[in-house]
Coordinates of C-alpha atoms and ligand atoms in Angstrom, one line a residue:
Chain A
M164 CA 4.2 -0.9 -1.7
R165 CA 1.6 1.4 -3.0
E166 CA 2.7 0.8 -6.5
I167 CA 1.1 -2.7 -6.5
A168 CA -1.8 -1.6 -8.7
L169 CA -4.7 -3.9 -8.4
G170 CA -4.8 -6.0 -11.5
Q171 CA -3.2 -3.8 -14.1
Y172 CA -5.9 -1.5 -15.4
Y173 CA -4.5 1.2 -17.6
Q174 CA -6.5 4.3 -17.3
T175 CA -7.4 6.0 -20.5
S176 CA -10.4 6.3 -22.8
S177 CA -10.5 4.2 -25.9
I178 CA -13.1 2.2 -27.9
V179 CA -11.6 -0.9 -26.3
H180 CA -12.0 0.5 -22.8
S181 CA -15.6 1.5 -23.4
T182 CA -16.6 -1.8 -24.9
D183 CA -19.0 -3.7 -22.6
A184 CA -17.1 -5.9 -20.1
R185 CA -19.4 -8.8 -20.8
V186 CA -18.5 -8.7 -24.5
K187 CA -14.8 -8.4 -23.7
L188 CA -15.1 -11.4 -21.3
L189 CA -16.9 -13.5 -23.9
I190 CA -14.4 -12.5 -26.6
S191 CA -11.5 -13.3 -24.2
I192 CA -12.8 -16.8 -23.4
A193 CA -13.4 -17.5 -27.1
Y194 CA -9.9 -16.1 -27.9
L195 CA -8.3 -18.7 -25.6
V196 CA -10.2 -21.4 -27.4
M197 CA -9.2 -19.9 -30.7
V198 CA -5.5 -19.9 -29.9
F199 CA -5.6 -23.6 -29.7
F200 CA -6.8 -23.8 -33.3
V201 CA -3.7 -22.0 -34.5
E202 CA -1.1 -24.4 -35.7
T203 CA 0.8 -22.5 -38.3
Y204 CA 3.1 -19.5 -38.5
I205 CA 0.7 -17.7 -40.8
G206 CA -2.0 -18.3 -38.2
F207 CA 0.1 -16.6 -35.5
G208 CA 0.8 -13.9 -38.0
V209 CA -3.0 -13.2 -38.2
L210 CA -3.2 -13.3 -34.4
A211 CA -0.3 -10.8 -34.2
V212 CA -1.8 -8.4 -36.6
C213 CA -5.2 -8.5 -34.9
F214 CA -3.6 -8.2 -31.5
L215 CA -1.5 -5.2 -32.6
L216 CA -4.6 -3.5 -34.0
T217 CA -6.4 -4.1 -30.7
V218 CA -3.5 -2.7 -28.7
F219 CA -3.4 0.3 -31.0
A220 CA -7.1 0.9 -30.6
S221 CA -6.9 0.6 -26.8
R222 CA -4.2 3.3 -26.5
V223 CA -2.3 1.1 -24.0
P224 CA 1.5 1.4 -24.7
L225 CA 2.7 -1.7 -26.5
F226 CA 5.7 -2.1 -24.2
K227 CA 3.4 -2.2 -21.2
V228 CA 1.5 -5.0 -22.7
L229 CA 4.6 -6.9 -23.7
K230 CA 6.0 -6.5 -20.2
S231 CA 3.4 -8.8 -18.9
L232 CA 5.2 -11.6 -20.7
K233 CA 7.8 -11.4 -18.0
V234 CA 5.8 -13.8 -15.9
I235 CA 6.1 -16.6 -18.4
L236 CA 9.8 -16.2 -19.0
F237 CA 10.7 -19.2 -16.9
L238 CA 7.8 -21.2 -18.3
A239 CA 8.9 -20.3 -21.8
F240 CA 12.4 -21.4 -21.1
F241 CA 11.2 -24.7 -19.7
T242 CA 9.0 -25.3 -22.7
F243 CA 11.9 -24.6 -24.9
L244 CA 14.1 -27.1 -23.0
M245 CA 11.3 -29.7 -23.1
T246 CA 10.7 -29.6 -26.8
M247 CA 14.4 -29.7 -27.4
L248 CA 14.8 -32.8 -25.3
F249 CA 11.7 -34.8 -26.2
Y250 CA 11.2 -34.0 -29.8
G251 CA 9.7 -36.9 -31.7
G252 CA 9.1 -35.4 -35.1
A253 CA 11.0 -35.6 -38.3
K254 CA 14.8 -35.4 -37.9
K255 CA 16.0 -34.4 -41.3
T256 CA 18.0 -31.2 -41.6
V257 CA 20.4 -30.5 -38.8
V258 CA 20.7 -26.8 -38.1
W259 CA 23.2 -26.8 -35.4
E260 CA 25.4 -29.5 -33.9
W261 CA 27.7 -29.7 -30.9
W262 CA 29.1 -32.8 -29.3
I263 CA 26.1 -35.2 -29.0
I264 CA 23.6 -32.4 -29.3
K265 CA 21.8 -31.9 -32.6
I266 CA 19.2 -29.4 -33.3
Y267 CA 16.9 -30.2 -36.2
E268 CA 15.0 -27.8 -38.3
G269 CA 11.6 -29.4 -37.4
Q270 CA 12.5 -29.1 -33.8
L271 CA 12.9 -25.4 -34.0
Y272 CA 9.6 -25.0 -35.9
A273 CA 7.7 -27.0 -33.3
C274 CA 9.3 -25.2 -30.4
G275 CA 8.6 -21.8 -32.0
L276 CA 4.9 -22.7 -32.3
V277 CA 4.6 -23.8 -28.7
L278 CA 6.3 -20.7 -27.5
L279 CA 4.1 -18.5 -29.7
R280 CA 1.0 -20.2 -28.4
L281 CA 2.1 -19.5 -24.8
V282 CA 2.8 -15.9 -25.6
F283 CA -0.6 -15.4 -27.2
L284 CA -2.4 -17.2 -24.3
V285 CA -0.9 -14.7 -21.9
L286 CA -1.4 -11.6 -24.1
G287 CA -5.2 -12.0 -24.5
P288 CA -6.2 -11.9 -20.8
T289 CA -3.6 -9.2 -20.3
M290 CA -5.4 -7.0 -22.7
L291 CA -8.7 -7.7 -20.9
T292 CA -7.3 -6.6 -17.6
F293 CA -5.6 -3.6 -19.1
T294 CA -8.8 -2.3 -20.5
T295 CA -11.4 -3.4 -17.9
T296 CA -11.5 -2.4 -14.3
P297 CA -11.8 -5.2 -11.8
V298 CA -15.3 -3.9 -10.8
E299 CA -16.5 -4.1 -14.4
L300 CA -15.0 -7.6 -14.6
T301 CA -16.9 -8.9 -11.6
D302 CA -20.1 -7.3 -12.8
G303 CA -19.5 -8.9 -16.2
L304 CA -18.8 -12.2 -14.7
E305 CA -21.9 -12.0 -12.5
W306 CA -24.0 -11.4 -15.6
L307 CA -22.4 -14.2 -17.5
L308 CA -22.8 -16.7 -14.6
K309 CA -26.5 -15.7 -14.2
P310 CA -27.7 -19.1 -15.5
L311 CA -26.0 -20.8 -12.6
A312 CA -28.5 -19.1 -10.2
L313 CA -31.2 -21.3 -11.7
I314 CA -29.5 -24.4 -10.2
G315 CA -29.3 -22.7 -6.8
I316 CA -25.8 -21.3 -6.8
P317 CA -25.7 -17.9 -5.1
I318 CA -24.1 -15.9 -7.9
H319 CA -25.1 -12.5 -6.5
S320 CA -23.6 -13.1 -3.1
G321 CA -20.4 -14.4 -4.7
A322 CA -20.2 -11.3 -6.9
L323 CA -20.8 -9.1 -3.9
V324 CA -18.0 -10.8 -2.0
M325 CA -15.8 -10.3 -5.0
S326 CA -16.5 -6.6 -5.3
M327 CA -16.1 -6.0 -1.6
T328 CA -12.8 -7.8 -1.7
L329 CA -11.7 -5.6 -4.5
R330 CA -12.8 -2.6 -2.6
I331 CA -10.9 -3.6 0.5
I332 CA -7.6 -4.6 -1.1
P333 CA -6.2 -1.0 -1.3
N334 CA -6.9 -0.6 2.4
L335 CA -5.1 -3.8 3.1
I336 CA -2.1 -2.6 1.2
D337 CA -2.1 0.6 3.3
E338 CA -2.4 -1.4 6.4
T339 CA 0.5 -3.7 5.3
D340 CA 2.6 -0.6 4.7
R341 CA 1.9 0.7 8.1
I342 CA 2.7 -2.6 9.9
I343 CA 5.9 -3.0 7.9
N344 CA 6.9 0.5 8.9
A345 CA 6.1 -0.1 12.5
Q346 CA 8.1 -3.4 12.6
K347 CA 11.0 -1.8 10.7
S348 CA 11.1 0.9 13.4
R349 CA 11.7 -1.9 15.8
C350 CA 14.6 -3.0 13.6
A351 CA 12.9 -6.0 12.1
D352 CA 15.1 -7.4 9.3
F353 CA 13.2 -8.1 6.1
D354 CA 16.2 -8.1 3.8
S355 CA 18.0 -11.1 5.1
R356 CA 19.5 -13.4 2.4
N357 CA 18.6 -16.5 4.4
I358 CA 15.3 -17.7 3.1
F359 CA 14.2 -19.2 6.4
K360 CA 15.0 -16.0 8.3
R361 CA 13.1 -14.2 5.6
A362 CA 10.0 -16.4 6.0
K363 CA 10.2 -16.0 9.8
A364 CA 10.4 -12.2 9.4
M365 CA 7.0 -12.4 7.8
I366 CA 5.3 -13.4 11.0
P367 CA 5.4 -9.9 12.6
I368 CA 3.6 -8.7 9.5
L369 CA 1.2 -11.4 8.8
V370 CA -0.2 -11.9 12.3
P371 CA -1.2 -8.2 12.8
L372 CA -2.5 -8.1 9.2
I373 CA -4.7 -11.1 9.6
A374 CA -5.9 -9.9 13.0
S375 CA -6.8 -6.5 11.5
S376 CA -8.5 -8.1 8.5
F377 CA -10.8 -10.1 10.7
R378 CA -11.6 -7.1 12.7
K379 CA -12.4 -5.0 9.7
A380 CA -14.5 -7.8 8.2
D381 CA -16.4 -8.0 11.4
E382 CA -17.0 -4.3 11.5
L383 CA -18.1 -4.2 7.9
A384 CA -20.5 -7.0 8.6
D385 CA -21.9 -5.1 11.6
A386 CA -22.2 -2.0 9.5
M387 CA -24.1 -3.8 6.8
D388 CA -26.3 -5.5 9.4
S389 CA -27.2 -2.3 11.1
R390 CA -28.3 -0.8 7.8
C391 CA -30.6 -3.8 7.3
F392 CA -28.7 -5.3 4.4
V393 CA -30.7 -8.4 3.5
G394 CA -29.2 -9.8 0.4
A395 CA -27.2 -9.2 -2.6
K396 CA -29.9 -10.2 -5.0
N397 CA -31.6 -6.9 -5.7
R398 CA -28.5 -4.8 -5.4
T399 CA -28.5 -1.8 -7.7
R400 CA -25.4 -0.4 -9.3
M401 CA -24.0 3.0 -9.8
R402 CA -22.4 2.1 -13.1
K403 CA -24.6 -0.2 -15.1
L404 CA -23.2 -2.3 -17.8
R405 CA -24.7 -1.3 -21.1
F406 CA -24.5 -2.6 -24.6
T407 CA -23.7 0.0 -27.2
W408 CA -22.9 0.2 -30.9
R409 CA -19.4 -0.8 -30.1
D410 CA -20.3 -4.2 -28.9
P411 CA -21.7 -5.8 -32.0
I412 CA -18.7 -4.3 -33.9
A413 CA -16.3 -5.9 -31.5
L414 CA -18.1 -9.2 -31.8
I415 CA -18.2 -9.1 -35.6
L416 CA -14.5 -8.2 -35.8
F417 CA -13.6 -11.0 -33.5
A418 CA -15.8 -13.4 -35.4
A419 CA -14.0 -12.5 -38.6
E420 CA -10.7 -13.2 -36.9
F421 CA -11.9 -16.6 -35.6
T422 CA -13.2 -17.5 -39.1
V423 CA -9.8 -16.8 -40.6
I424 CA -8.2 -18.9 -38.0
L425 CA -10.6 -21.8 -38.6
W426 CA -10.2 -21.5 -42.3
L427 CA -6.5 -21.8 -41.9
K428 CA -6.9 -24.9 -39.9
F429 CA -9.7 -26.7 -41.7
N430 CA -9.3 -25.2 -45.1
F431 CA -13.0 -25.1 -45.7
F432 CA -12.8 -22.9 -48.7
P433 CA -11.1 -25.4 -51.1
F434 CA -10.9 -22.9 -53.9
V435 CA -7.9 -21.4 -52.3
D436 CA -5.4 -24.1 -51.9
L437 CA -3.3 -23.4 -48.8
S438 CA -1.0 -26.3 -49.4
T439 CA 0.5 -24.6 -52.4
V440 CA 2.3 -22.3 -50.0
G441 CA 4.3 -25.1 -48.5
W442 CA 6.3 -23.2 -45.9
I443 CA 3.3 -22.1 -44.1
V444 CA 2.2 -25.5 -42.8
Chain B
M182 CA 21.8 15.4 20.5
S183 CA 19.6 17.6 18.5
V184 CA 17.6 17.0 15.4
T185 CA 18.2 19.5 12.6
I186 CA 16.2 19.6 9.5
E187 CA 17.0 22.0 6.7
N188 CA 15.1 22.6 3.4
L189 CA 13.7 19.1 3.4
S190 CA 11.4 18.4 0.5
Y191 CA 9.7 15.1 -0.4
I192 CA 7.6 13.8 -3.2
Y193 CA 6.0 10.4 -2.9
D194 CA 5.4 9.6 -6.5
K195 CA 8.1 11.2 -8.6
K196 CA 6.8 9.7 -11.8
A197 CA 3.2 10.9 -11.3
V198 CA 1.8 13.5 -13.7
F199 CA 0.6 15.7 -11.0
K200 CA 3.6 15.8 -8.7
K201 CA 2.6 16.8 -5.2
N202 CA 5.1 17.8 -2.5
A203 CA 4.3 15.9 0.7
L204 CA 7.0 18.1 2.2
F205 CA 8.3 21.3 0.8
D206 CA 11.3 23.2 2.1
V207 CA 10.8 22.3 5.8
S208 CA 13.5 23.6 8.2
L209 CA 13.3 23.1 11.9
K210 CA 15.4 22.2 14.9
V211 CA 14.5 20.0 17.9
E212 CA 16.7 20.5 20.9
D213 CA 17.5 18.4 23.9
G214 CA 14.8 18.6 26.5
D215 CA 12.1 19.6 24.0
F216 CA 8.6 18.2 24.0
F217 CA 8.0 19.1 20.4
A218 CA 4.6 19.1 18.9
L219 CA 3.9 18.7 15.1
V220 CA 0.4 20.0 14.2
G221 CA -1.4 20.6 11.0
R222 CA -4.5 19.4 9.2
T223 CA -4.8 15.9 7.6
G224 CA -2.4 15.4 4.8
S225 CA -0.1 18.3 5.8
G226 CA 2.9 16.0 5.9
K227 CA 3.4 15.4 9.6
S228 CA 3.8 11.6 9.3
T229 CA 6.0 11.9 6.3
L230 CA 8.3 14.2 8.2
A231 CA 8.3 11.8 11.2
M232 CA 9.2 8.8 9.0
H233 CA 12.3 10.6 7.7
L234 CA 13.7 10.7 11.3
N235 CA 14.4 7.0 11.5
G236 CA 15.1 6.4 7.9
L237 CA 11.8 4.7 6.9
I238 CA 11.7 7.3 4.1
R239 CA 14.9 8.0 2.3
K240 CA 15.6 11.7 2.1
Q241 CA 15.2 13.3 -1.3
T242 CA 16.4 16.8 -1.0
G243 CA 17.5 18.8 2.0
V244 CA 19.5 18.1 5.1
I245 CA 18.8 16.0 8.1
L246 CA 21.2 15.9 11.0
I247 CA 20.6 13.7 14.0
D248 CA 23.6 13.1 16.3
D249 CA 26.4 11.9 14.1
F250 CA 24.3 10.2 11.5
D251 CA 25.0 11.5 8.0
F252 CA 21.8 11.2 6.0
D253 CA 23.7 11.9 2.8
K254 CA 25.6 8.7 3.1
K255 CA 24.5 5.1 3.7
I256 CA 23.4 5.1 7.3
N257 CA 23.4 2.2 9.8
L258 CA 19.6 2.0 10.0
K259 CA 19.6 -0.3 13.0
A260 CA 21.7 2.1 15.0
L261 CA 19.5 5.0 13.9
R262 CA 16.3 3.2 14.7
A263 CA 17.6 2.3 18.1
K264 CA 18.2 6.0 18.7
V265 CA 15.0 7.4 17.2
G266 CA 12.0 5.3 18.3
I267 CA 8.7 5.9 16.5
V268 CA 5.3 5.0 17.9
F269 CA 2.9 5.0 15.0
Q270 CA -0.8 5.8 15.0
Y271 CA -2.8 3.0 16.6
P272 CA 0.4 1.2 17.6
E273 CA -1.6 -1.7 19.1
S274 CA -2.1 -2.9 15.5
Q275 CA 1.5 -3.9 15.3
L276 CA 1.4 -6.4 18.2
F277 CA 2.0 -10.0 17.0
A278 CA 3.9 -12.2 19.4
D279 CA 2.5 -14.9 21.7
T280 CA 3.1 -13.1 24.9
V281 CA 3.5 -9.5 25.9
A282 CA 7.1 -10.1 27.0
L283 CA 8.0 -11.5 23.6
D284 CA 6.4 -8.6 21.8
V285 CA 8.1 -6.0 23.9
G286 CA 11.4 -7.9 23.5
F287 CA 11.1 -7.9 19.7
G288 CA 13.1 -4.7 19.2
P289 CA 15.9 -5.5 21.6
K290 CA 16.1 -9.0 20.1
N291 CA 16.5 -7.5 16.6
L292 CA 19.3 -5.4 18.0
K293 CA 21.0 -8.7 18.9
L294 CA 21.3 -7.9 22.6
D295 CA 22.1 -10.7 25.0
P296 CA 19.0 -12.4 26.6
K297 CA 19.7 -11.0 30.0
E298 CA 19.8 -7.5 28.8
I299 CA 16.6 -8.1 26.7
D300 CA 14.8 -9.4 29.8
A301 CA 15.9 -6.4 31.9
R302 CA 14.8 -4.0 29.2
V303 CA 11.4 -5.8 28.8
R304 CA 10.8 -5.5 32.6
D305 CA 11.9 -1.9 32.7
S306 CA 9.8 -0.7 29.8
I307 CA 6.7 -2.6 30.8
G308 CA 7.1 -0.9 34.2
A309 CA 7.7 2.4 32.5
V310 CA 4.4 2.4 30.8
G311 CA 2.6 1.7 34.1
L312 CA 1.8 -1.9 33.7
D313 CA 2.5 -4.8 36.1
Y314 CA 5.1 -7.1 34.6
D315 CA 4.2 -10.1 36.6
E316 CA 0.6 -9.8 35.8
I317 CA 0.9 -9.1 32.1
A318 CA 4.1 -10.4 30.7
G319 CA 2.8 -13.9 30.1
K320 CA -0.5 -12.9 28.6
S321 CA -1.3 -12.8 24.9
P322 CA -1.3 -9.2 23.7
F323 CA -4.6 -9.9 22.1
E324 CA -6.3 -10.5 25.5
L325 CA -5.6 -7.0 26.7
S326 CA -7.9 -4.0 26.7
G327 CA -7.3 -1.3 24.0
G328 CA -5.5 1.0 26.4
Q329 CA -3.3 -1.7 27.7
M330 CA -2.4 -2.8 24.2
R331 CA -1.4 0.7 23.4
R332 CA 0.9 0.8 26.4
V333 CA 2.4 -2.5 25.5
A334 CA 3.1 -1.2 22.0
I335 CA 4.8 1.9 23.4
A336 CA 6.8 -0.3 25.7
G337 CA 7.9 -2.2 22.7
V338 CA 9.5 1.0 21.3
L339 CA 10.9 2.1 24.7
A340 CA 12.6 -1.3 25.1
M341 CA 15.0 -0.2 22.3
K342 CA 16.1 2.6 24.7
P343 CA 15.7 5.4 22.2
E344 CA 17.0 8.8 22.9
I345 CA 14.4 10.5 20.8
L346 CA 10.8 9.3 20.9
V347 CA 8.4 10.2 18.1
L348 CA 4.7 9.6 18.7
D349 CA 2.1 9.8 15.9
E350 CA -1.2 10.8 17.5
P351 CA -0.6 8.7 20.7
T352 CA -4.1 9.4 22.1
A353 CA -6.2 8.8 19.0
G354 CA -9.2 6.7 19.6
L355 CA -9.0 6.5 23.4
D356 CA -11.6 7.7 25.9
P357 CA -10.9 10.9 27.8
Q358 CA -9.4 9.2 30.8
G359 CA -7.3 7.0 28.5
K360 CA -6.1 10.1 26.6
K361 CA -5.1 11.7 29.9
D362 CA -3.3 8.6 31.1
I363 CA -1.3 8.3 27.9
M364 CA -0.3 12.0 28.0
E365 CA 0.7 11.7 31.6
L366 CA 2.7 8.6 30.7
V367 CA 4.5 10.3 27.8
S368 CA 5.2 13.3 30.0
S369 CA 6.7 11.1 32.6
L370 CA 9.0 9.5 30.0
R371 CA 10.5 12.9 29.2
S372 CA 13.2 12.6 31.9
S373 CA 14.6 9.4 30.5
L374 CA 14.6 10.7 26.9
K375 CA 16.5 13.5 25.2
A376 CA 13.5 14.7 23.3
V377 CA 9.9 13.8 22.6
I378 CA 8.3 14.7 19.3
M379 CA 4.5 14.3 19.2
I380 CA 2.1 14.6 16.3
S381 CA -1.3 15.7 17.6
H382 CA -4.6 17.0 16.5
N383 CA -5.6 17.8 20.1
M384 CA -4.6 21.3 20.9
D385 CA -5.5 21.0 24.5
E386 CA -2.8 18.3 24.8
V387 CA -0.3 20.5 22.9
A388 CA -1.0 23.5 25.1
K389 CA -0.7 21.5 28.2
Y390 CA 2.4 19.4 27.6
C391 CA 4.5 20.8 24.8
N392 CA 7.1 23.5 24.8
K393 CA 7.4 24.0 21.1
V394 CA 4.9 23.6 18.3
A395 CA 5.6 23.3 14.6
L396 CA 2.5 24.2 12.5
M397 CA 2.4 22.5 9.1
D398 CA 0.1 23.1 6.1
E399 CA 0.2 21.3 2.8
G400 CA 3.7 20.1 3.2
R401 CA 5.1 23.5 4.2
L402 CA 6.2 24.6 7.6
V403 CA 4.1 27.6 8.7
G404 CA 6.4 28.2 11.6
V405 CA 7.7 27.0 15.0
F406 CA 6.1 28.6 18.0
T407 CA 5.8 28.3 21.7
P408 CA 2.2 27.2 22.5
R409 CA 1.6 30.6 24.0
Q410 CA 2.6 32.4 20.8
L411 CA 0.7 30.1 18.6
F412 CA -2.6 30.2 20.4
R413 CA -2.5 33.9 21.1
D414 CA -4.6 34.6 18.0
D415 CA -6.7 32.6 15.5
T416 CA -3.7 31.4 13.4
V417 CA -4.4 27.8 14.0
E418 CA -8.1 28.2 13.0
R419 CA -7.0 29.5 9.6
Y420 CA -5.0 26.3 9.2
G421 CA -8.0 24.1 9.9
L422 CA -7.3 23.4 13.6
L423 CA -9.1 24.4 16.8
L424 CA -7.8 26.6 19.6
P425 CA -7.4 24.8 23.0
S426 CA -10.7 24.9 24.7
A427 CA -9.6 27.2 27.5
V428 CA -8.1 29.7 25.1
S429 CA -11.2 29.6 22.9
L430 CA -13.4 30.2 26.0
A431 CA -11.1 33.1 27.0
H432 CA -11.7 34.7 23.6
K433 CA -15.4 34.5 24.1
L434 CA -15.2 35.9 27.6
K435 CA -13.1 38.7 26.3
A436 CA -15.6 39.5 23.6
A437 CA -18.4 39.5 26.2
G438 CA -16.4 41.9 28.2
V439 CA -15.8 39.6 31.2
I440 CA -12.1 39.7 31.0
N441 CA -9.7 42.3 29.5
D442 CA -7.3 40.1 27.6
A443 CA -7.3 36.5 26.5
D444 CA -3.6 35.9 26.9
I445 CA -3.8 32.5 28.6
L446 CA -3.0 29.0 27.8
G447 CA -4.5 26.7 30.4
E448 CA -7.6 26.5 32.6
D449 CA -5.9 27.6 35.7
E450 CA -4.7 30.8 34.1
L451 CA -8.2 31.5 32.8
V452 CA -9.6 31.1 36.3
A453 CA -7.0 33.5 37.6
K454 CA -7.9 36.0 34.8
I455 CA -11.6 35.8 35.7
L456 CA -10.9 36.3 39.4
E457 CA -8.6 39.2 38.6
A458 CA -11.2 40.9 36.5
K459 CA -13.9 40.4 39.1
N460 CA -11.8 41.9 41.9
I461 CA -11.0 45.0 39.8
K462 CA -14.6 45.6 39.0
Ligands
ATP220 N1 2.6 6.1 0.9 C1 2.2 7.2 0.2 N2 2.2 7.3 -1.1 C2 1.8 8.4 -1.8 N3 1.3 9.5 -1.2 C3 1.3 9.5 0.2 C4 1.7 8.4 1.0 N4 1.6 8.7 2.3 C5 1.2 10.0 2.3 N5 1.0 10.5 1.1 C6 0.5 11.8 0.8 O1 1.4 12.8 1.3 C7 0.8 13.8 1.9 C8 1.2 14.0 3.4 O2 0.8 12.8 4.1 P1 1.1 12.6 5.6 O3 0.6 11.2 5.9 O4 2.5 12.9 5.9 O5 0.1 13.6 6.3 P2 -0.3 13.8 7.8 O6 0.0 15.2 8.1 O7 0.4 12.8 8.6 O8 -1.8 13.5 7.9 P3 -2.7 12.9 9.0 O9 -3.0 13.9 10.0 O10 -4.0 12.5 8.3 O11 -2.0 11.7 9.6 C9 -0.7 13.6 1.7 O12 -1.1 14.3 0.6 C10 -0.8 12.1 1.4 O13 -1.9 11.9 0.5
MG221 MG1 -0.3 11.0 9.8

C-alpha cells in the first residue's frame, strides 16, 4: 500500500526540477494548447525531439515517463477502433483487406495522428508531475489564480485546504494499511473474484477510514483554532517560489518550440514552401 | 502449540537504495502458558514481528513454526488467522458495523460458521471482555466510550476463538484505571488461551503480568529474559526504555543506603525489603 506515491514526483536534482513551478505550470498549459495545433507527422516529430530533450534534461528515466502511457492504453485502443469504423476521408489506396473490412492508407494516417495527439497530451502533464512536488504545484497554482481573489474567490483558503490535504494523504494511507491489516486478521476476504462481494468487502475498510478522517479533521481544526489561526491570507512559506535565470530560458525555449509548431500549421514564412515536401502534410 | 521463530529477517522495501532490516536474525520461542512480552523502543520491529505470526507479512528469510503450519509453503491463511488472533494498536479504530453484535460477529462470519455458533461466540466474547451483552449488543459501536470500544474490538478478535492472542500495546491511550482494567482483562483471558503475546512500552505492566520478555532493538533481538532478570540492572535503560517504577525506586533507595539490595520486581516486594532493612537496623 505504501508504494502509492503521491502524484509521481521523481526525486532528483535537475534544471527542470529547479525551474519555478509557476513557469512550469504556464508552459504545461500552453503546451496542451500547442498540441492541438499539431496536425502533421513532422509536427509531432518536433514535439518528440523537444520532449526527449526535456526528459533528458530532467534526469527522469525515459521508461518511467513512458510507463505513464499505460493509463491511456484502453482509450488509445478505443480511439483506434473509432477512426477505423467512422473514417470519412479519402478512400484511395487499400493497404489491407479481409472479408468486408478494408483499411485505407488515409485511415491509418488519420488514426496515427489522433493517437499521437493523445500520447503527447498525456506526456506533458506527466513531465510536470514528475519534476514538481505537489506542494510546489499548489503554491504555483495559488499564485497563478491570484487574480481570482479580486472577484472575491477565496484562493488562499482553497490553496491551504489543498496543501493540508496533500499533507494528510500519507497518514490516510498508513491508516488504511492498519485498518486493512486489522480486518484481514479477522479473516476479511478482499480477494474474492465476485465483484459484488468485493465491493461489500470495502465497507469494513471505508467506514472506519471515514470515521477516522472526520475525527482527524476535527482535531486538526481544533489545533489550528487553539493556536489562533485566523486566515490563510497572510500565510508565510518555508520554501518560497523564486524566479531564477532558468525561468526565462525555459520560457524562451518553449516559445521557440511553439513558434515552430505554429509555423508548421500556418506556414507564415512563405519563403520556405512546406507543400513541396508532400508526404509531410 | 508453541511458536518457534528462527533467524527471521525482514526488509520492507527490498528495492530501496538504503535497505533497512525491520527484523534481523530474530530467534525466539513462545511456549504454551506463556504471557510473553515484546518490548523495545519505537521502530525496533515489534509490530513487524507480530504481523508475521498470522501471515499479514509474508516471511522473507528464516523459519516460523506455529502448530502444524508450514510457513515455507502456501498456508491456509484463514485457518492460521483463526488460530492466531491479533489485536492491533488502538483496535477501536477498526470498528465498522451497525451494531456491536454484528461487529464482534464479523470474524466468525468470515470463518463461515453457522449462525447459531456465531451468536454463541458473540455472546461469549462480549461477556469475556466484561461487557453486558443485553445492554450493549444492539448499540452502535460508535456510541460507546473509548474503553468500551476497545473491549468490543478485543471481543471481535476473541470471537474467532484464537489459541494465541497477540496484543499490540493494548493499553495505549487509556487512563490509569482503564489501563489496569484492560490488563486485568487480558490476564483473565490467559486460562482460555494457549499463549498471550503482548507488545508494550509500559514496563510496570510487563513486570506485573508477564513471565517472559523479549527485548528488541533496531530489528535485532537483544535477548529473552524473565522480568526479574531483565530489570535487575539498567539494561532496558540502555535500550531506550524505563525500569518499572518500583524497581527504579528500589535502586534509588539502595543508593541512599536504605535497603541493601534492589533485587525486587513489584511494589509488595519493595515494601517487604524496606521493612526487612528497618528491622535489621
Ligand atoms: N509498512 C512499512 N513500510 C516500510 N517500512 C516500515 C513499514 N512498517 C514499519 N516500517 C519500518 O520498519 C521498522 C520497524 O517497524 P515496526 O512498526 O515493526 O516497529 P515497532 O517496534 O512496532 O515500533 P512502535 O513501538 O513505534 O510501534 C521501522 O524502522 C519502520 O520505519
Ligand atoms: Mg508497533
